[in-house]
Amino acid sequence: MAAAILDGKLVAAEVREAVKAGVERLKEKGVVPGLAVVLVGHDPASQIYVRQKEKACAAVGIASFSYSLPADVSEEELLTLVRRLNFDPKVHGILVQLPLPEHLDPLRVITAIDPTKDVDGFHPLNIGYLSSGLEAPEPCTPKGIIHLLDRYGIEIAGKRAVVVGRSGIVGRPVAQLLLARDATVTVCHSKTVDIAAVTRMADILVVAVGRPRFITADMVKPEAVVVDVGINRLPEGLVGDVDYEGVHEVASYLTPVPGGVGPLTIAMLLVNTLELARGAQVKDAQKC
Ligand code: NDP
């Protein structure tokens, strides 16, 4: 039987509605959640992502503050902006759009963000909290993946999950979140020997490699749940890291590209901004 679709667009719309209601409730208490988005340079994909994020904020009532810096900005100038945003009470979440131009060290920049405003959950302190099973902002794409699985009632505990890719923004944190939900997790990467033998054992297969149609039907266990994170721009359009046509015939559930994980990433950015604004409100109340 063909796979059922995990409809990220639909689920993201539900999340956005819930965020909108949460934002309205917070505004009644005098707090307007604010997200600062910092873009360095003119990478076309980054410009599109930043515009999508600003639009998504406006649609749910989150204030967005955009900063566009030239590609040759010095690290010190960028760090000065980040530090200023750390102290801006209107800003509850700070996002520096990655990738940064070569001369800028992303770790130094991310580490300069106040961990309580780290809306992407990339700060090493928050990564440490998360891997220790403590509360921290969860990176948006992994958080969206878990939400999508939950929304479709897909059991995670006790399942064998395989994550292909070990980047700091997708592979590693999604593995952490799956582990925290009691899956048995294996992470594959470019040095993994016989990847197909590993992926064929997965009840839940999450693929974040950045290679078009990397996962083919013969690499998927029948009835597996397959989450395709990949976004590859080819002349024929956007394609994922999973061979959709083939895997659709084998899997029980599958995310499309586009319309799968992507919309949830942005929806979770809104959720994280709202959660950080609520946290700031609690901290302010404690100061009184
Ligand atoms: P990275 O390039 O940072 O990481 C890719 C990972 O894939 C690395 O861990 C790498 O291994 C692994 N890899 C590369 N080639 C192979 C191979 N032949 N066999 C096994 N593993 C391999 O990518 P990201 O995690 O940032 O992104 C992955 C994809 O997801 C991209 O297409 C990106 O556009 C997309 N993406 C989508 C998002 C969304 O919202 N839908 C959000 C973020 C990303 P190694 O570590 O050994 O080099």
Coordinates of N, CA and C and ligand atoms in Angstrom, one line a residue, residues 141 164-167 169-170 189-191 195 208-211 214 229-232 241 261-262 265, ligand 1:
T141 N 13.8 22.8 13.4 CA 13.5 21.7 12.5 C 13.3 20.4 13.2
V164 N 19.9 10.0 9.3 CA 21.0 10.1 8.3 C 21.4 11.6 8.3
G165 N 22.7 11.9 8.7 CA 23.1 13.2 8.8 C 23.4 13.6 10.3
R166 N 24.5 14.3 10.5 CA 24.8 14.6 11.9 C 25.1 16.1 12.1
S167 N 24.4 17.0 11.3 CA 24.7 18.4 11.5 C 24.2 18.9 12.8
I169 N 22.4 21.4 13.2 CA 21.0 22.1 13.2 C 19.9 21.0 13.0
V170 N 20.3 19.9 12.4 CA 19.2 18.9 12.2 C 19.6 17.5 12.8
H189 N 26.4 8.9 8.9 CA 27.0 10.1 8.3 C 27.9 9.6 7.2
S190 N 28.7 10.5 6.7 CA 29.4 10.2 5.4 C 30.5 9.1 5.6
K191 N 30.8 8.8 6.8 CA 31.8 7.7 7.0 C 31.2 6.4 7.4
I195 N 25.5 2.0 4.6 CA 24.3 2.8 5.1 C 23.0 2.1 4.9
A208 N 18.6 13.8 6.6 CA 19.0 15.2 6.5 C 20.5 15.2 6.0
V209 N 20.6 15.0 4.7 CA 21.9 14.8 4.0 C 22.3 16.0 3.1
G210 N 21.2 16.5 2.4 CA 21.5 17.5 1.4 C 22.0 16.9 0.0
R211 N 21.5 15.7 -0.2 CA 21.8 15.0 -1.5 C 20.5 14.5 -2.2
F214 N 18.8 10.7 -2.2 CA 19.8 9.8 -1.7 C 19.3 8.5 -1.2
V229 N 14.1 15.6 5.3 CA 14.4 17.0 5.7 C 15.0 17.8 4.5
G230 N 15.6 17.0 3.6 CA 16.4 17.7 2.5 C 15.6 18.7 1.6
I231 N 16.3 19.7 1.3 CA 15.8 20.7 0.3 C 16.9 20.8 -0.7
N232 N 16.7 20.3 -1.9 CA 17.7 20.4 -3.0 C 17.0 21.1 -4.2
D241 N 15.8 14.6 0.0 CA 16.9 13.6 0.1 C 16.4 12.2 -0.1
V261 N 8.6 19.0 6.1 CA 9.3 19.5 7.3 C 9.4 21.0 7.2
G262 N 9.6 21.5 6.0 CA 9.9 23.0 5.9 C 8.9 23.9 6.6
T265 N 9.3 24.0 10.3 CA 10.5 24.7 10.8 C 10.1 26.1 11.2
Ligands
NDP1 P1 24.9 19.5 6.4 O1 25.6 19.6 5.1 O2 25.3 20.4 7.5 O3 25.0 18.0 6.9 C1 24.9 16.9 6.0 C2 25.1 15.6 6.8 O4 24.9 14.6 5.8 C3 26.5 15.5 7.4 O5 26.4 15.0 8.7 C4 27.2 14.5 6.4 O6 28.1 13.7 7.0 C5 26.0 13.7 5.9 N1 26.3 13.2 4.6 C6 26.7 13.8 3.5 N2 26.9 12.9 2.5 C7 26.6 11.7 3.0 C8 26.7 10.4 2.4 N3 27.0 10.2 1.2 N4 26.3 9.4 3.2 C9 25.9 9.6 4.5 N5 25.9 10.8 5.1 C10 26.2 11.9 4.3 O7 23.3 19.7 6.1 P2 22.1 20.1 7.0 O8 21.9 19.1 8.1 O9 22.2 21.5 7.4 O10 20.9 20.0 6.0 C11 20.6 18.7 5.4 C12 19.5 19.0 4.4 O11 18.4 19.4 5.0 C13 19.8 20.0 3.3 O12 19.2 19.7 2.1 C14 19.2 21.3 3.9 O13 18.8 22.2 2.9 C15 18.0 20.7 4.5 N6 17.4 21.5 5.6 C16 16.0 21.6 5.6 C17 15.4 22.3 6.6 C18 13.9 22.4 6.6 O14 13.4 23.2 7.3 N7 13.2 21.5 5.8 C19 16.2 22.9 7.7 C20 17.6 22.6 7.6 C21 18.2 22.0 6.6 P3 29.5 14.2 7.7 O15 29.1 14.8 9.0 O16 30.3 13.0 7.8 O17 30.1 15.2 6.7

